[in-house]
Coordinates of C-alpha atoms in Angstrom, one line a residue:
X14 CA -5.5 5.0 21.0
X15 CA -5.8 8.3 22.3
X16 CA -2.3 8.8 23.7
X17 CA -3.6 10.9 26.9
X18 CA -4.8 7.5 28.3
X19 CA -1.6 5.9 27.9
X20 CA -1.1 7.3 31.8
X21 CA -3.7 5.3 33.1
X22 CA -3.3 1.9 30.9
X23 CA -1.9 -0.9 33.1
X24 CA -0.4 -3.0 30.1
X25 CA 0.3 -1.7 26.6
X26 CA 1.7 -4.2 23.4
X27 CA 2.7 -1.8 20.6
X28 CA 3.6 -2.9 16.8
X29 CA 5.2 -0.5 14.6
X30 CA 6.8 -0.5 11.6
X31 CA 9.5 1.8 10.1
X32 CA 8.9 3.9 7.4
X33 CA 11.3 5.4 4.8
X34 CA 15.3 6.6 6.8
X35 CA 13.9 5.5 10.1
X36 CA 10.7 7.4 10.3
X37 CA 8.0 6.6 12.4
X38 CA 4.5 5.5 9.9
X39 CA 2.3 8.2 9.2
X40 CA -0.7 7.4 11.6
X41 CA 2.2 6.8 14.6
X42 CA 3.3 10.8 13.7
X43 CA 1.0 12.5 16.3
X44 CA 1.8 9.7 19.3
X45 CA 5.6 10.1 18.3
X46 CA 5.7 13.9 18.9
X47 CA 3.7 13.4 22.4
X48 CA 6.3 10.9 23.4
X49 CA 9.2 12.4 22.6
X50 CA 7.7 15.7 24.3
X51 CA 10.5 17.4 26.8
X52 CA 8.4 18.2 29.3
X53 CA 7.1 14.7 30.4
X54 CA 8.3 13.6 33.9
X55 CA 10.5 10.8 33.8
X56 CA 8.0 8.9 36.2
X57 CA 5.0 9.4 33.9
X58 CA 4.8 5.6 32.8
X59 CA 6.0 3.7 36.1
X60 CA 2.8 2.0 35.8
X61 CA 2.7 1.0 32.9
X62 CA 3.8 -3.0 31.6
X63 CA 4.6 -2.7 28.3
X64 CA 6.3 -5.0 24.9
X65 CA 7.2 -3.3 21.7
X66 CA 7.3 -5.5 18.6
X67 CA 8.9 -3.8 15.6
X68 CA 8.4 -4.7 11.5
X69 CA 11.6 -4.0 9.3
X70 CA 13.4 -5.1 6.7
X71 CA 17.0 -5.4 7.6
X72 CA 17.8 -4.5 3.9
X73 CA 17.6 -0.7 5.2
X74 CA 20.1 1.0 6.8
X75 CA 17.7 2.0 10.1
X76 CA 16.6 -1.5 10.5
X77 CA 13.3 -1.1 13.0
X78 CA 14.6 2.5 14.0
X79 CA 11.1 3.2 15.1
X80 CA 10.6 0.2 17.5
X81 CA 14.2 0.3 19.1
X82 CA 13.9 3.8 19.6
X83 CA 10.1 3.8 21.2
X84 CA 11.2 1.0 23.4
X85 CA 13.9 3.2 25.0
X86 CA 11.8 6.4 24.9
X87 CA 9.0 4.1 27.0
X88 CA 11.6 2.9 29.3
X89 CA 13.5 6.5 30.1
X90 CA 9.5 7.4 31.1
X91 CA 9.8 5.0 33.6
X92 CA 7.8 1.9 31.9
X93 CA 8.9 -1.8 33.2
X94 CA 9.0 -4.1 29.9
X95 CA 7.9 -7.7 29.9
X96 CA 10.5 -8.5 27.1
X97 CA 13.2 -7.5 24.8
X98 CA 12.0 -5.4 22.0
X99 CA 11.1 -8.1 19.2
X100 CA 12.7 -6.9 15.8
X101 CA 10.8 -8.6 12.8
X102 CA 12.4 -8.6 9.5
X103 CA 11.1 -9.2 5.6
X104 CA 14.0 -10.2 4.9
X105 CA 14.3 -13.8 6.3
X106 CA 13.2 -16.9 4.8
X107 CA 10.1 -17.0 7.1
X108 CA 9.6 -13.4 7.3
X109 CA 8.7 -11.5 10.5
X110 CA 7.3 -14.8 12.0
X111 CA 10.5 -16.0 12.7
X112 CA 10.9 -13.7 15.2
X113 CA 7.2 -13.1 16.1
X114 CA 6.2 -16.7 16.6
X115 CA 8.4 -17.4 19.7
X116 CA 8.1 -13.7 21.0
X117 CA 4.2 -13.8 21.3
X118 CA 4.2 -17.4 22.8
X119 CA 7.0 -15.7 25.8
X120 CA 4.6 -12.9 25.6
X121 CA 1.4 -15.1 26.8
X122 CA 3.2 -16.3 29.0
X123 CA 4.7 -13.2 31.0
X124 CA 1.1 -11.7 30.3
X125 CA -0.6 -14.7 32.5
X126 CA 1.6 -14.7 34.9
X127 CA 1.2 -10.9 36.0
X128 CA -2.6 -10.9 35.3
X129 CA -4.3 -14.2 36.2
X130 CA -7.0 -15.0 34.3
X131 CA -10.6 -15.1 36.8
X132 CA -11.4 -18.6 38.4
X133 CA -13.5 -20.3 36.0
X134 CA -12.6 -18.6 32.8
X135 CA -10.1 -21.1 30.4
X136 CA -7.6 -20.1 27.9
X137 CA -9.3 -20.5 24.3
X138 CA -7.9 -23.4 22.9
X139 CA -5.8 -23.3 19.3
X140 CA -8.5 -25.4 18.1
X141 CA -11.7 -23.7 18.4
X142 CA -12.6 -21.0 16.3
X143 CA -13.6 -17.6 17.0
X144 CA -16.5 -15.8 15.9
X145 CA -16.6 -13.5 13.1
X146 CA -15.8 -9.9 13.3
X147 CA -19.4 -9.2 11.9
X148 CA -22.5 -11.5 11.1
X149 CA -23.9 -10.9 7.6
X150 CA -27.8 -10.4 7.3
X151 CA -29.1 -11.1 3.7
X152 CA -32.5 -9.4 2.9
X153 CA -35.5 -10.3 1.0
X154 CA -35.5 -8.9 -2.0
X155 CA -39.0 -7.6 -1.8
X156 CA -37.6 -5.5 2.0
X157 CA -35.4 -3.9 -0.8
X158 CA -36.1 0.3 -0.9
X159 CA -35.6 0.9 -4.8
X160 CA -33.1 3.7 -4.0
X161 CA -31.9 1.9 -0.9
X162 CA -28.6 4.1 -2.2
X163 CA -30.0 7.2 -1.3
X164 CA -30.6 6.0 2.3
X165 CA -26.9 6.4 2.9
X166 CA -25.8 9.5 4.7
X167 CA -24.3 12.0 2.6
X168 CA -20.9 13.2 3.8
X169 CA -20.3 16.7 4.0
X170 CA -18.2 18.7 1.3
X171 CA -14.9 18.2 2.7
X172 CA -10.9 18.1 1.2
X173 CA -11.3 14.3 -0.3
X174 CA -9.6 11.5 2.0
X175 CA -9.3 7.9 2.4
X176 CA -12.9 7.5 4.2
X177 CA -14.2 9.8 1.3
X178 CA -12.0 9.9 -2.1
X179 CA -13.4 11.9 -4.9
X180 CA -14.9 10.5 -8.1
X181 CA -12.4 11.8 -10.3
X182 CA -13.0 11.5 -13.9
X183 CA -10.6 10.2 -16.1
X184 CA -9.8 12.3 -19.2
X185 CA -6.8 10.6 -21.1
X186 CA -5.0 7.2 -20.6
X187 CA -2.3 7.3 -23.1
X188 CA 0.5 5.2 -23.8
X189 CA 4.1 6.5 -23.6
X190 CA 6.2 3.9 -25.0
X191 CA 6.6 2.3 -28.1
X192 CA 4.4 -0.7 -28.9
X193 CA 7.7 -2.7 -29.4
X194 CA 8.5 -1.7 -26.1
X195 CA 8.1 -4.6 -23.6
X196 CA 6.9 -2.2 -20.5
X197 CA 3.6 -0.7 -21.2
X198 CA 3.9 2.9 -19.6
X199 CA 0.1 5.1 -19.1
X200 CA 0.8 8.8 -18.7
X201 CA -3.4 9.8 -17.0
X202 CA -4.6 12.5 -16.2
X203 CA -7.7 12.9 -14.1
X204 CA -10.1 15.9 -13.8
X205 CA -10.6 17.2 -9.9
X206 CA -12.6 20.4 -10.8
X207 CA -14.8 21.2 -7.7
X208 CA -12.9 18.4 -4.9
X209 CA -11.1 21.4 -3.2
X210 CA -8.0 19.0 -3.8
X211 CA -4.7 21.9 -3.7
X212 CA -1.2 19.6 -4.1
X213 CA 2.3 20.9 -4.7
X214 CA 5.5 19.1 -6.8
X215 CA 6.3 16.0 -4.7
X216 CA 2.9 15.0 -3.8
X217 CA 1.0 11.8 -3.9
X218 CA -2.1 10.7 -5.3
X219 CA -3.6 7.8 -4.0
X220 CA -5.9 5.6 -6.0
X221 CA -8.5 3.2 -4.7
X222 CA -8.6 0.3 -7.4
X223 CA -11.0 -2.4 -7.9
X224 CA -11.0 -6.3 -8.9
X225 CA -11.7 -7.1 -12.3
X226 CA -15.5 -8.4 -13.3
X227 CA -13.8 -11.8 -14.5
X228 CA -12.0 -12.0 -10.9
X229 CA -15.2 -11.3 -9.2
X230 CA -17.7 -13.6 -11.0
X231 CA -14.7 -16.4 -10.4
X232 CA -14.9 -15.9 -6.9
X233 CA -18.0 -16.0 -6.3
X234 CA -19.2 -19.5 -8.6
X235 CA -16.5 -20.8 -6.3
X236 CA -17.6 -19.9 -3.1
X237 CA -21.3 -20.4 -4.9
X238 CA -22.1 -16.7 -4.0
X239 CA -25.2 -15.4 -5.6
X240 CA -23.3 -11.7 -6.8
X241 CA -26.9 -9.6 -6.7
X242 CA -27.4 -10.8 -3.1
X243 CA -27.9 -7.8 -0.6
X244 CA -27.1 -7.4 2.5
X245 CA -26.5 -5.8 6.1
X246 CA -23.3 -6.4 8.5
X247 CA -23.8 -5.9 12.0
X248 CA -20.8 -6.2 14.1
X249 CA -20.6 -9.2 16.6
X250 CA -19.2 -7.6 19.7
X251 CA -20.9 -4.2 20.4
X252 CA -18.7 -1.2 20.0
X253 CA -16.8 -2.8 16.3
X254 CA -17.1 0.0 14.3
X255 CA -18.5 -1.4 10.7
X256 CA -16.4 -1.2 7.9
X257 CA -15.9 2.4 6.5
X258 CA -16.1 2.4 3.1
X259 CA -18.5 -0.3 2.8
X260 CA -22.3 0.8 1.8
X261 CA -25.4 -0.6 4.1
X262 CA -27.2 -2.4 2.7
X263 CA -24.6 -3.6 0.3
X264 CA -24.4 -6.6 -2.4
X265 CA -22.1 -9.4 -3.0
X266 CA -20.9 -8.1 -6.0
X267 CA -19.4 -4.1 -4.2
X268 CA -18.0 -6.6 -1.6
X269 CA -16.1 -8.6 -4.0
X270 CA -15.3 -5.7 -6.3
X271 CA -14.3 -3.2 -4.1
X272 CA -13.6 -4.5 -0.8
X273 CA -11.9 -7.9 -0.6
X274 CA -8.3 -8.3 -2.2
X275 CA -8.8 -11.5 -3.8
X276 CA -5.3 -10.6 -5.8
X277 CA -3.2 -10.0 -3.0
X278 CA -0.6 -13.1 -2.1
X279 CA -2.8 -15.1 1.4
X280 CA -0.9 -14.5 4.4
X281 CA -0.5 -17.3 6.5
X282 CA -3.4 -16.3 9.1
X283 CA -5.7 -16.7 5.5
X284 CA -5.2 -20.6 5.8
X285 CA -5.2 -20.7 9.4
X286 CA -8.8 -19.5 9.5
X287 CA -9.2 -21.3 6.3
X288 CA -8.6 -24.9 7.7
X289 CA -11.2 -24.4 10.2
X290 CA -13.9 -24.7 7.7
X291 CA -12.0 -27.5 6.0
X292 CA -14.7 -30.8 5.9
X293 CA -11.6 -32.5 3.7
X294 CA -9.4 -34.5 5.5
X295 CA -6.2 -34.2 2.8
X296 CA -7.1 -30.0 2.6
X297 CA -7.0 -29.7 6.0
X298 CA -3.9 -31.0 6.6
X299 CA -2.3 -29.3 4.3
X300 CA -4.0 -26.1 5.4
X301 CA -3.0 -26.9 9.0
X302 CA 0.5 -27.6 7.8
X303 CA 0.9 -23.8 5.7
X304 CA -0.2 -22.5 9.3
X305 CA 2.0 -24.1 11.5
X306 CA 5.9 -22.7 12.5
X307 CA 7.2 -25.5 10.3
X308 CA 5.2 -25.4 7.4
X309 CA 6.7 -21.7 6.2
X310 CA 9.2 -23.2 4.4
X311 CA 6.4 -24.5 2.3
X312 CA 4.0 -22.1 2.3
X313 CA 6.8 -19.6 1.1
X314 CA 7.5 -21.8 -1.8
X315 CA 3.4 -22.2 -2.7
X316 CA 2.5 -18.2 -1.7
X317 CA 5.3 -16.1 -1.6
X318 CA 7.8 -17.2 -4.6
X319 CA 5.5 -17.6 -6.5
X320 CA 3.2 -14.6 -6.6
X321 CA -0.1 -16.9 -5.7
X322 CA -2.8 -14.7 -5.6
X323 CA -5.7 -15.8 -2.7
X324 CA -8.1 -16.8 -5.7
X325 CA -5.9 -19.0 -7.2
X326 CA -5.5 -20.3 -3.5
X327 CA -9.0 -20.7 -3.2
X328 CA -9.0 -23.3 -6.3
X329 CA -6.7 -25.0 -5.2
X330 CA -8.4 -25.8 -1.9
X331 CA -12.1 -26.6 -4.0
X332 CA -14.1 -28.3 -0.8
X333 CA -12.6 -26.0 1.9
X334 CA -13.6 -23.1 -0.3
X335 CA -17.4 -24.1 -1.0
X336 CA -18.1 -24.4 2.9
X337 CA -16.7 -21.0 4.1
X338 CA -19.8 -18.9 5.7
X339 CA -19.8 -15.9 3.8
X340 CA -19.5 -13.9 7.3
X341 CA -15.7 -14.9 7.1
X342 CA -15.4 -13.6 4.5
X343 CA -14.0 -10.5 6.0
X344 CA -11.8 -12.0 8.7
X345 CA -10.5 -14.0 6.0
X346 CA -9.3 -11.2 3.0
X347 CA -8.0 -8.5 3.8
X348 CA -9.7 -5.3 2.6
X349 CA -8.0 -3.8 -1.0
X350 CA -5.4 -1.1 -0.2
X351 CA -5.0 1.9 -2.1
X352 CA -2.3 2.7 -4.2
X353 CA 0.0 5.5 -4.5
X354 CA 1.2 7.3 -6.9
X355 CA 3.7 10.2 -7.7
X356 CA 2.2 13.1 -9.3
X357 CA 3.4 14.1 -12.6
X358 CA 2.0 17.2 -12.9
X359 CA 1.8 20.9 -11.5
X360 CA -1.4 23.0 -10.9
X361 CA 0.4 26.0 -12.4
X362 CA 0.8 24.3 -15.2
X363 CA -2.7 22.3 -15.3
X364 CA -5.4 23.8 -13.3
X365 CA -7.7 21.4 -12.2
X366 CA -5.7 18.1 -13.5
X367 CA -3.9 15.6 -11.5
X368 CA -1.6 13.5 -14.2
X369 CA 0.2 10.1 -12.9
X370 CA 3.1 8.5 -15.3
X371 CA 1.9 4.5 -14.4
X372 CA 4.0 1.6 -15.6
X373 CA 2.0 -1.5 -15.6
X374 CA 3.2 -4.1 -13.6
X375 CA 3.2 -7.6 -15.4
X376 CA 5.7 -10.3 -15.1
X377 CA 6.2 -14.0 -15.1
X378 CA 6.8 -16.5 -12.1
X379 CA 6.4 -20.4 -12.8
X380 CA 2.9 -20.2 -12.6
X381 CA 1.5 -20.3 -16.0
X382 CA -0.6 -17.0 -15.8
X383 CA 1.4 -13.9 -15.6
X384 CA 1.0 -12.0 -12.8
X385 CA -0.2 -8.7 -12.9
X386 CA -0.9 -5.7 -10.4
X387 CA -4.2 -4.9 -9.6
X388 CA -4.0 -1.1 -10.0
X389 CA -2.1 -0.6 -13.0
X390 CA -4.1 -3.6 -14.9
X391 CA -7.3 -2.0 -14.0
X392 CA -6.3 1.5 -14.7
X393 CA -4.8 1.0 -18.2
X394 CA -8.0 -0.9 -18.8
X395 CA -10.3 2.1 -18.6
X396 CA -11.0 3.9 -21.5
X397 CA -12.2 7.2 -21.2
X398 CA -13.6 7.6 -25.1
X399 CA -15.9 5.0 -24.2
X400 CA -17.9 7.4 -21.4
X401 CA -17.4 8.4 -18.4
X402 CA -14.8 7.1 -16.1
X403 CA -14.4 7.7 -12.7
X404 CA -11.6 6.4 -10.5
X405 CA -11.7 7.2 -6.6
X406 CA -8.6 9.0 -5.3
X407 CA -7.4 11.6 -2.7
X408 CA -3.7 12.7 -2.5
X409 CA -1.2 13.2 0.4
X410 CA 1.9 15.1 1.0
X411 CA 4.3 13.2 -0.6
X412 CA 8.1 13.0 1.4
X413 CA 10.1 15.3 -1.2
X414 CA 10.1 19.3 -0.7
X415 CA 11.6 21.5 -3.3
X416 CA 13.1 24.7 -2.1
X417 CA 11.5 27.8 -1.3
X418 CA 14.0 30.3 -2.5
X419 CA 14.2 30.7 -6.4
X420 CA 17.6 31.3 -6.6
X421 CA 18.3 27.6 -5.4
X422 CA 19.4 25.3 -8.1
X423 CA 18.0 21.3 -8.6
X424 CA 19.2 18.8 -9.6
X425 CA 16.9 15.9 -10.4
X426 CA 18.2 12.0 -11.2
X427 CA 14.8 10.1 -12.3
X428 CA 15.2 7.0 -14.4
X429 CA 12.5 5.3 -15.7
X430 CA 8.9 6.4 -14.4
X431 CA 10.9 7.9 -11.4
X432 CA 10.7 11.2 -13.7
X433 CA 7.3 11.2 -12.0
X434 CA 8.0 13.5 -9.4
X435 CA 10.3 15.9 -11.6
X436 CA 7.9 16.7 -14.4
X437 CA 5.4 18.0 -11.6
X438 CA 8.7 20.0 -10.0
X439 CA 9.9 21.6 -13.7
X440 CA 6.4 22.4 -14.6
X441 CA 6.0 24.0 -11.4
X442 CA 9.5 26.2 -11.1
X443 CA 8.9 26.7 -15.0
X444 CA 5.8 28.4 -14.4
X445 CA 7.6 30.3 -11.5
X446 CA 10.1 31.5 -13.7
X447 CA 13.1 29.3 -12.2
X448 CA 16.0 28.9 -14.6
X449 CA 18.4 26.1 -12.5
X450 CA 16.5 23.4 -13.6
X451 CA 19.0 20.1 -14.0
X452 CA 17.6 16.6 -14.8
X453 CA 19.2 13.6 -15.4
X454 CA 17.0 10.8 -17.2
X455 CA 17.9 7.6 -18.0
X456 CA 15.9 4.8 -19.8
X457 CA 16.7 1.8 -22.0
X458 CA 16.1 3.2 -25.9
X459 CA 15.7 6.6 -27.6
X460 CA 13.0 5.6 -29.6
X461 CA 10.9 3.8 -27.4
X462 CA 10.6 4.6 -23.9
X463 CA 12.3 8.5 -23.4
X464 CA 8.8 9.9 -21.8
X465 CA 7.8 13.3 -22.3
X466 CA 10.6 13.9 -24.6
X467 CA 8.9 16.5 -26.7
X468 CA 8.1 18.1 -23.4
X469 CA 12.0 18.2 -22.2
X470 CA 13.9 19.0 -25.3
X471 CA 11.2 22.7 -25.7
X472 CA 12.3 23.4 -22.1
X473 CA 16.2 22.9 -23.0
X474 CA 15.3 25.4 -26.1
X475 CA 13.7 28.3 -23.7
X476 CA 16.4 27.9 -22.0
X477 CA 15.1 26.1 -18.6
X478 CA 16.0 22.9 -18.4
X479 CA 19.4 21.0 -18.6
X480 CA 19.0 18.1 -19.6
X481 CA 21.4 15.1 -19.6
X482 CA 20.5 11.7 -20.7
X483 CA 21.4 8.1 -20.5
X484 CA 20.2 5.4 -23.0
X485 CA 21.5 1.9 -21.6
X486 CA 20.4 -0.4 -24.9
X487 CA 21.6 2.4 -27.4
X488 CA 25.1 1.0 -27.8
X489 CA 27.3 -1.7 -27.3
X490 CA 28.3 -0.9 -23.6
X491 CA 25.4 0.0 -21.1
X492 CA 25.1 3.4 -20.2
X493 CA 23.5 4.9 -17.1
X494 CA 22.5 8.1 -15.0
X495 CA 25.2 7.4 -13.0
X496 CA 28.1 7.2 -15.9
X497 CA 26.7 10.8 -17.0
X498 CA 26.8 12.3 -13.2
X499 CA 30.3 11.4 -13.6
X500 CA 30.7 12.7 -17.1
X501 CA 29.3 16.1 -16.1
X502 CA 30.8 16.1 -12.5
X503 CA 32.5 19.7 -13.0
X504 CA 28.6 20.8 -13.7
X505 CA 27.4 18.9 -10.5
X506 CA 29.7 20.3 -8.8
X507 CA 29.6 23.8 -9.2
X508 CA 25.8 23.8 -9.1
X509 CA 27.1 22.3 -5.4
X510 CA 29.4 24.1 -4.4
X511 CA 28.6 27.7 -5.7
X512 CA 24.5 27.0 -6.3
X513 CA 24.2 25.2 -3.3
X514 CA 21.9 22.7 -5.3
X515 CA 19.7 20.5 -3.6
X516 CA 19.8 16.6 -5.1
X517 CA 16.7 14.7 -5.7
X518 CA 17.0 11.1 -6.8
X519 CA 13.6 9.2 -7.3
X520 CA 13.3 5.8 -9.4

């Protein structure tokens, strides 16, 4: 919302979330700054009804920072607020329903009651269901332009982002750890010659994945979806931008594959929407049951414990899921996020490269299958010896800045693939010619799962790395980064006191 209309808007509802020590989310940074600007009368907003609805996790210290905080910002400006700020939190049993349920039903409520709805207009009732964002157009295969692909406007050469990641190809996909070892750990690099892509130490790459082939063909036998069926979205209300990253025309198959996250766990608007199409009595209850305020309980236990993926949902609901129009389809899944990653290398170091250190994410719930993440599963699948590879990604700044002046010692605490960040730092100040280089590095063995070890111990041997490390399996008592801070606290602190260090911990 372009935040120089917010002067003129008669009612406002904001939702925000709260990102890392109580910072405001990365596409709320602009809006922030203009808010909190000095120079705004205190007036500015007298006309303005507004309700602020925060999402935390009251695990973190700055539980909803962002939401308290803009709902006293919006009331110093002069704003008049139709509730208490609402102050959702991960953390409970239900999750932020527990506190959004009842605050949107007050909301309605105070909403009616100052803006009337016309004579002769009627509150949509809970059981009809709205139209779909877009209606779906399948062509004729014959209408089909043989390089209907070319027909798609080319986006000028610009620094890769989400709307446009670059094709990056991948040149190695290694593993790090032992074969014995039971965590499968990928150090990849990826080859950005001619993306204009410039990063520093600290910096993210993010990584758009994609659903595996067996996922896809699943999905589609059992919403009876012919995969090589093309087709054209237009958007129901006029103005709905269509989807970005979606191609027109497009078949079922890039849908499935690179759009919908059939992986992800259903929320519980997914069987909301999804009992609606239910022609099965005993589904539809239970679908209308998981979507009702008392039914989270249950659904927590079927979804969220778990780990139920929204295929395996879809089984599990076989005549609800054969009679869903494909138009839904995007109301109904959300789109596939991408994924970040810390970068594990430097430019100085390898011009042109971006490397990631990528554990694979597998465990076990009571479901029989193992669960597994979508970007790690695909990514350690790929094999670049077998041709060529390419994986979409872009990177951002990433939260950690080393410092500027050389002279400034660092000391770096990364267990596990939380090294990430530090082998793209060291690298870097190696290449620079920095000497006060300290890392502390902790895994479980020696033998199987001490990454870049070859790497470290050359660095310690030219003299520009400390290294100290902590092996928890290696003997009888467990052993961590923190026992060997405390070991070496004389180093620590004179780095502190007389260095003036800065401390990076990352894991």
């Amino acid at each position: 919302c372009p935040q120089a209309n917010l002067i003129n808007e008669p009612l406002v509802v904001f939702v925000c979330a709260t990102t890392g020590q109580g910072d405001p989310p990365d596409n709320m940074k602009m809006f922030w700054r203009f808010l909190f600007r000095k120079n705004l009368p205190p007036g500015s907003l007298c006309q303005l009804d507004y309700a602020v609805l925060g999402l935390g996790d009251s695990s973190y210290p700055k539980f909803n920072f962002v939401a308290k905080k803009l709902h006293k910002r919006v009331l110093q400006l002069g704003g008049n607020p139709l509730l208490p700020v609402a102050l959702g939190d991960d953390q409970h049993d239900l999750g932020p329903d527990a506190v959004v349920d009842p605050w949107l039903l007050a909301l309605w409520d105070k909403i009616l009651a100052l803006y009337p709805l016309p004579p002769g207009l009627e509150i949509i009732s809970p059981d009809v269901r709205l139209p779909p964002k877009y209606t779906l157009h399948y062509l004729a295969e014959d209408t089909l332009h043989p390089d209907g692909v070319l027909l798609q406007p080319i986006a000028p050469r610009a620094v890769p982002c989400e709307l446009h990641p670059f094709a990056a190809r991948m040149v190695s996909n290694q593993r790090v750890t032992a074969q014995s070892h039971f965590q499968d750990v990928r150090l990849i690099e990826f080859d950005v010659t001619g993306s204009g892509i410039m990063f520093s130490a600290g910096d993210v790459v993010m990584i758009q994945p994609q659903n595996c082939p067996e996922d896809v063909e699943q999905f589609c036998q059992l919403l009876r979806l012919d995969p090589d069926r093309h087709f054209v979205l237009k958007p129901t209300e006029p103005g709905t931008p269509l989807p970005a990253l979606l191609p027109q025309p497009c078949t079922i198959r890039h849908l499935v594959t690179h759009y919908l996250d059939i992986s992800c766990v259903p929320r519980r608007s997914f069987f909301e929407l999804l009992s609606y199409f239910s022609t099965n009595e005993l589904e539809q209850e239970k679908l209308q049951e998981f979507s009702s305020a008392q039914g989270q309980e249950e659904l927590y236990s079927y979804c969220n414990r778990p780990r139920r993926t929204t295929l395996e949902a879809l089984w599990d609901f076989p005549h609800t899921t054969c009679a869903i129009p494909p138009e839904y389809l995007l109301d109904l899944i959300p789109r596939i996020r991408p994924r970040a990653f810390s970068i594990a290398s430097s430019m100085l170091a390898h011009p042109d490269r971006i490397q990631i250190l990528m554990a694979v994410v597998r465990y076990k719930t009571r479901l029989s299958k193992p669960r597994r993440g979508l970007c790690s599963t695909w990514l350690a699948s790929l094999n670049p010896e077998q041709g060529d590879v390419r994986v979409p990604l872009w990177v951002k700044k990433g939260g950690m800045k080393f410092p500027a002046d050389p002279d400034t010692p660092v000391i770096m605490i990364g267990p596990g693939t939380g090294v990430a960040p530090f082998r793209a730092a060291i690298q870097e100040r190696v290449a620079q010619g920095r000497r006060g280089n300290c890392l502390f590095f902790g895994c479980r063995q020696k033998s199987k799962d001490f990454y870049c070890q070859a790497e470290w111990e050359e660095l310690v041997t030219k003299g520009f790395l400390t290294l100290i490390t902590a092996f928890s399996r290696d003997q009888e008592e467990k052993v961590y980064v923190q026992h060997r801070i405390q070991e070496n606290r004389e180093l620590v602190w004179q780095l502190l006191s007389s260095g003036r260090a800065h401390v990076y911990l990352a894991g």
